[in-house]
CSV table of C-alpha atoms in Angstrom, one decimal:
chain,number,residue,atom,x,y,z
A,201,ALA,CA,0.5,0.4,0.0
A,202,GLN,CA,1.4,3.4,-0.5
A,203,SER,CA,1.4,6.2,1.8
A,204,VAL,CA,2.1,10.0,2.0
A,205,SER,CA,4.2,12.2,5.5
A,206,GLN,CA,3.8,15.1,5.8
A,207,HIS,CA,6.8,16.9,8.0
A,208,ASN,CA,5.5,20.1,8.4
A,209,HIS,CA,1.2,20.6,9.0
A,210,HIS,CA,1.7,24.4,10.1
A,211,VAL,CA,3.8,26.9,8.3
A,212,ILE,CA,4.1,30.6,9.2
A,213,LEU,CA,6.4,33.0,6.9
A,214,SER,CA,7.1,36.8,6.1
A,215,GLU,CA,6.9,37.6,2.8
A,216,ALA,CA,9.5,36.8,0.8
A,217,ALA,CA,10.4,34.4,3.3
A,218,SER,CA,11.6,31.0,1.7
A,219,LEU,CA,9.5,28.1,1.2
A,220,GLU,CA,10.0,24.2,1.3
A,221,LEU,CA,8.0,21.9,2.8
A,222,GLY,CA,8.1,18.2,3.2
A,223,CYS,CA,7.3,14.8,2.2
A,224,ASN,CA,8.3,11.4,1.9
A,225,TYR,CA,6.2,8.3,0.2
A,226,SER,CA,6.5,5.0,0.7
A,227,TYR,CA,5.3,3.1,-2.5
A,228,GLY,CA,7.5,-0.8,-3.7
A,229,GLY,CA,6.3,0.7,-7.1
A,230,THR,CA,7.6,2.8,-9.5
A,231,VAL,CA,5.3,6.2,-8.9
A,232,ASN,CA,4.3,9.2,-9.9
A,233,LEU,CA,4.2,11.8,-7.1
A,234,PHE,CA,1.7,15.1,-7.2
A,235,TRP,CA,1.9,18.5,-4.7
A,236,TYR,CA,-1.7,19.8,-5.0
A,237,VAL,CA,-3.2,23.0,-3.7
A,238,GLN,CA,-6.8,24.0,-1.6
A,239,TYR,CA,-6.9,28.1,-1.3
A,240,PRO,CA,-9.0,29.2,1.3
A,241,GLY,CA,-12.8,28.6,-0.4
A,242,GLN,CA,-11.8,26.8,-3.8
A,243,HIS,CA,-11.0,23.1,-4.6
A,244,LEU,CA,-8.3,21.8,-5.2
A,245,GLN,CA,-5.9,21.9,-8.1
A,246,LEU,CA,-2.8,19.8,-9.5
A,247,LEU,CA,0.6,22.8,-8.7
A,248,LEU,CA,3.1,20.2,-10.1
A,249,LYS,CA,3.7,16.2,-10.9
A,250,TYR,CA,7.0,13.8,-11.6
A,251,PHE,CA,6.3,11.2,-13.3
A,252,SER,CA,9.7,10.0,-14.9
A,253,GLY,CA,12.2,12.5,-16.5
A,254,ASP,CA,14.0,15.9,-14.5
A,255,PRO,CA,13.7,15.1,-11.2
A,256,LEU,CA,13.2,18.4,-10.6
A,257,VAL,CA,9.7,19.8,-11.6
A,258,LYS,CA,8.8,22.9,-12.4
A,259,GLY,CA,5.4,24.1,-11.2
A,260,ILE,CA,2.6,27.1,-11.6
A,261,LYS,CA,3.5,30.3,-9.4
A,262,GLY,CA,6.8,29.4,-9.2
A,263,PHE,CA,6.3,26.6,-7.3
A,264,GLU,CA,9.2,23.2,-8.0
A,265,ALA,CA,9.5,19.7,-5.9
A,266,GLU,CA,13.2,17.5,-6.5
A,267,PHE,CA,12.1,13.9,-6.6
A,268,ILE,CA,15.0,12.1,-4.6
A,269,LYS,CA,15.0,8.5,-5.2
A,270,SER,CA,17.3,7.4,-2.6
A,271,LYS,CA,14.9,9.4,0.2
A,272,PHE,CA,12.1,8.3,-0.6
A,273,SER,CA,11.2,12.2,-1.2
A,274,PHE,CA,9.4,15.1,-3.0
A,275,ASN,CA,9.8,18.0,-1.5
A,276,LEU,CA,8.5,21.2,-2.3
A,277,ARG,CA,10.0,24.9,-2.6
A,278,LYS,CA,9.8,28.2,-3.6
A,279,PRO,CA,12.8,30.8,-3.8
A,280,SER,CA,10.1,33.9,-2.4
A,281,VAL,CA,6.6,33.3,-1.3
A,282,GLN,CA,3.3,36.0,-1.5
A,283,TRP,CA,0.1,36.7,0.6
A,284,SER,CA,-1.2,34.4,-2.0
A,285,ASP,CA,0.5,31.8,-1.6
A,286,THR,CA,-1.7,31.3,1.8
A,287,ALA,CA,-2.8,28.3,1.8
A,288,GLU,CA,-3.1,24.4,2.1
A,289,TYR,CA,-0.6,22.1,1.0
A,290,PHE,CA,-0.7,18.0,-0.3
A,291,CYS,CA,2.3,16.2,-1.5
A,292,ALA,CA,0.2,12.7,-2.9
A,293,VAL,CA,1.1,9.7,-4.3
A,294,GLY,CA,-0.7,7.7,-7.2
A,295,ASN,CA,1.4,4.0,-8.6
A,296,SER,CA,2.1,3.8,-11.7
A,297,GLY,CA,0.2,1.8,-14.6
A,298,GLY,CA,-3.6,0.8,-15.1
A,299,TYR,CA,-5.1,3.9,-13.2
A,300,GLN,CA,-4.4,6.7,-10.9
A,301,LYS,CA,-4.6,6.3,-7.0
A,302,VAL,CA,-3.7,8.7,-5.7
A,303,THR,CA,-3.6,8.5,-1.6
A,304,PHE,CA,-2.9,12.1,-0.3
A,305,GLY,CA,-0.9,13.3,2.5
A,306,ILE,CA,-2.4,15.2,5.5
A,307,GLY,CA,-1.3,18.4,4.0
A,308,THR,CA,0.6,21.6,5.5
A,309,LYS,CA,-1.4,25.3,6.4
A,310,LEU,CA,0.9,27.8,4.8
A,311,GLN,CA,0.4,31.6,6.6
A,312,VAL,CA,1.8,34.0,4.8
A,313,ILE,CA,2.2,36.5,7.0
A,314,PRO,CA,2.6,40.6,4.6
B,107,ASP,CA,-18.3,26.9,-15.0
B,108,THR,CA,-17.5,23.1,-16.6
B,109,GLY,CA,-15.7,21.9,-14.0
B,110,VAL,CA,-16.7,19.3,-11.3
B,111,SER,CA,-19.9,20.3,-9.5
B,112,GLN,CA,-21.1,18.8,-6.1
B,113,ASP,CA,-24.7,19.0,-5.3
B,114,PRO,CA,-25.1,20.2,-2.5
B,115,ARG,CA,-22.4,21.5,-1.4
B,116,HIS,CA,-24.1,21.4,2.5
B,117,LYS,CA,-25.8,19.2,3.8
B,118,ILE,CA,-26.9,19.0,7.5
B,119,THR,CA,-28.4,16.3,8.7
B,120,LYS,CA,-30.1,13.6,11.9
B,121,ARG,CA,-28.3,10.2,12.5
B,122,GLY,CA,-30.0,7.6,11.2
B,123,GLN,CA,-31.3,10.2,7.4
B,124,ASN,CA,-30.3,8.4,4.3
B,125,VAL,CA,-28.2,11.1,1.6
B,126,THR,CA,-27.0,11.4,-1.5
B,127,PHE,CA,-24.6,13.6,-3.2
B,128,ARG,CA,-24.4,14.3,-6.8
B,129,CYS,CA,-21.4,14.5,-8.7
B,130,ASP,CA,-21.4,16.4,-12.1
B,131,PRO,CA,-17.4,15.2,-13.5
B,132,ILE,CA,-16.4,17.0,-16.8
B,133,SER,CA,-18.5,15.8,-19.4
B,134,GLU,CA,-15.0,14.3,-21.7
B,135,HIS,CA,-14.3,12.5,-18.5
B,136,ASN,CA,-14.7,8.5,-18.6
B,137,ARG,CA,-13.2,7.9,-14.7
B,138,LEU,CA,-14.3,9.4,-11.2
B,139,TYR,CA,-13.2,9.1,-7.8
B,140,TRP,CA,-15.0,9.6,-4.0
B,141,TYR,CA,-12.9,10.9,-1.8
B,142,ARG,CA,-13.6,12.0,1.5
B,143,GLN,CA,-12.0,14.9,4.4
B,144,THR,CA,-12.8,14.8,7.2
B,145,LEU,CA,-10.2,17.8,9.8
B,146,GLY,CA,-6.8,18.2,9.6
B,147,GLN,CA,-6.4,15.3,6.9
B,148,GLY,CA,-5.7,15.0,3.2
B,149,PRO,CA,-8.4,13.4,1.3
B,150,GLU,CA,-8.9,9.3,1.2
B,151,PHE,CA,-9.8,7.9,-1.5
B,152,LEU,CA,-12.9,6.4,-1.2
B,153,THR,CA,-14.3,4.4,-3.9
B,154,TYR,CA,-13.0,4.9,-8.5
B,155,PHE,CA,-15.0,4.3,-12.0
B,156,GLN,CA,-13.8,3.6,-15.4
B,157,ASN,CA,-17.2,4.9,-17.3
B,158,GLU,CA,-19.9,2.5,-15.5
B,159,ALA,CA,-17.9,0.4,-13.9
B,160,GLN,CA,-17.1,0.7,-9.6
B,161,LEU,CA,-13.2,-0.1,-10.3
B,162,GLU,CA,-12.5,-0.8,-6.9
B,163,LYS,CA,-13.6,0.6,-3.2
B,164,SER,CA,-11.9,1.1,0.0
B,165,ARG,CA,-12.2,-0.6,3.5
B,166,LEU,CA,-13.4,2.9,4.2
B,167,LEU,CA,-16.8,2.3,2.6
B,168,SER,CA,-18.8,0.2,4.5
B,169,ASP,CA,-21.5,-1.2,3.9
B,170,ARG,CA,-23.6,2.1,4.4
B,171,PHE,CA,-22.4,3.8,1.6
B,172,SER,CA,-23.3,2.9,-2.7
B,173,ALA,CA,-21.8,4.8,-4.9
B,174,GLU,CA,-22.9,4.2,-8.3
B,175,ARG,CA,-22.7,6.0,-11.4
B,176,PRO,CA,-25.4,4.4,-14.3
B,177,LYS,CA,-24.0,5.7,-17.5
B,178,GLY,CA,-21.2,6.1,-16.9
B,179,SER,CA,-21.4,10.6,-16.9
B,180,PHE,CA,-22.8,11.5,-13.5
B,181,SER,CA,-21.8,9.5,-10.3
B,182,THR,CA,-24.8,9.2,-7.0
B,183,LEU,CA,-23.3,8.8,-3.6
B,184,GLU,CA,-25.1,8.0,-0.6
B,185,ILE,CA,-25.4,6.8,3.0
B,186,GLN,CA,-27.6,4.8,4.4
B,187,ARG,CA,-28.5,5.6,8.1
B,188,THR,CA,-25.7,7.8,8.3
B,189,GLU,CA,-23.6,8.0,11.8
B,190,GLN,CA,-21.7,11.4,13.7
B,191,GLY,CA,-18.3,9.7,12.3
B,192,ASP,CA,-19.9,10.6,8.8
B,193,SER,CA,-19.3,13.4,8.7
B,194,ALA,CA,-16.4,15.6,6.7
B,195,MET,CA,-16.6,17.1,3.5
B,196,TYR,CA,-16.7,14.4,0.4
B,197,LEU,CA,-15.2,14.9,-2.8
B,198,CYS,CA,-15.4,13.1,-6.9
B,199,ALA,CA,-12.9,14.3,-8.7
B,200,SER,CA,-12.7,13.1,-12.4
B,201,SER,CA,-10.5,12.8,-15.5
B,202,LEU,CA,-8.7,10.9,-19.0
B,203,SER,CA,-8.0,7.2,-19.1
B,204,GLY,CA,-5.5,5.6,-21.5
B,205,ARG,CA,-3.0,8.0,-23.4
B,206,ALA,CA,-4.4,11.8,-23.1
B,207,ASN,CA,-4.5,11.2,-18.9
B,208,THR,CA,-2.3,14.0,-17.8
B,209,GLY,CA,-2.2,11.8,-14.1
B,210,GLU,CA,-4.0,14.6,-12.8
B,211,LEU,CA,-7.3,14.3,-11.2
B,212,PHE,CA,-10.1,17.5,-11.4
B,213,PHE,CA,-11.5,18.0,-8.3
B,214,GLY,CA,-15.2,19.9,-7.7
B,215,GLU,CA,-15.7,21.8,-4.5
B,216,GLY,CA,-17.2,19.0,-2.1
B,217,SER,CA,-20.1,18.9,-0.2
B,218,ARG,CA,-20.2,19.4,3.2
B,219,LEU,CA,-21.9,16.0,5.5
B,220,THR,CA,-22.5,17.2,9.1
B,221,VAL,CA,-24.3,14.9,10.7
B,222,LEU,CA,-26.3,16.1,14.1
């Protein structure tokens, strides 16, 4: 069974600070990795994903994530956060195969202070 | 708006009553998923459809829960004899399959259930 662990449940940053949210996963096979974001009052939406190839993936709004296979990690980063990045961030893992059963972490609430 | 739509957005019910939620996926998406999210947790997988076929059900989906997708378009999730522990946000998501599948799930805004 696949599982996801997110290390930081609530993060408070000032604008322009750098962000790194930790994510570790466990799964015995080939995985697809995702970060989803939920802005206040909105639905979950995809921020970025990794399927194969370059382990450093770039997503929307200046976010990026690095897949480190040896560490089973897929940490999310942004060099300089903005107030509009205030949201909840979910790391997720999908099994690479016939269909995507996606398992989510418990989420990290990010609050950016102006 | 041509995204995933869910109805109702909020439902308050008394323990023991039955409730039904509806999900309309993006029209060309043949995969449909139901997830449940409780406070402080991430979405938990409940069940998945490919067209009208229900291909997987989580152990979380007790006998009181039933989901259908009769014509491969919209889906319903029914909870019978609701319990307070059923209080949660019920999320629907859809996606493409096959070569068109990018792996991205498109979520609706959810149906929030409160069982008194």
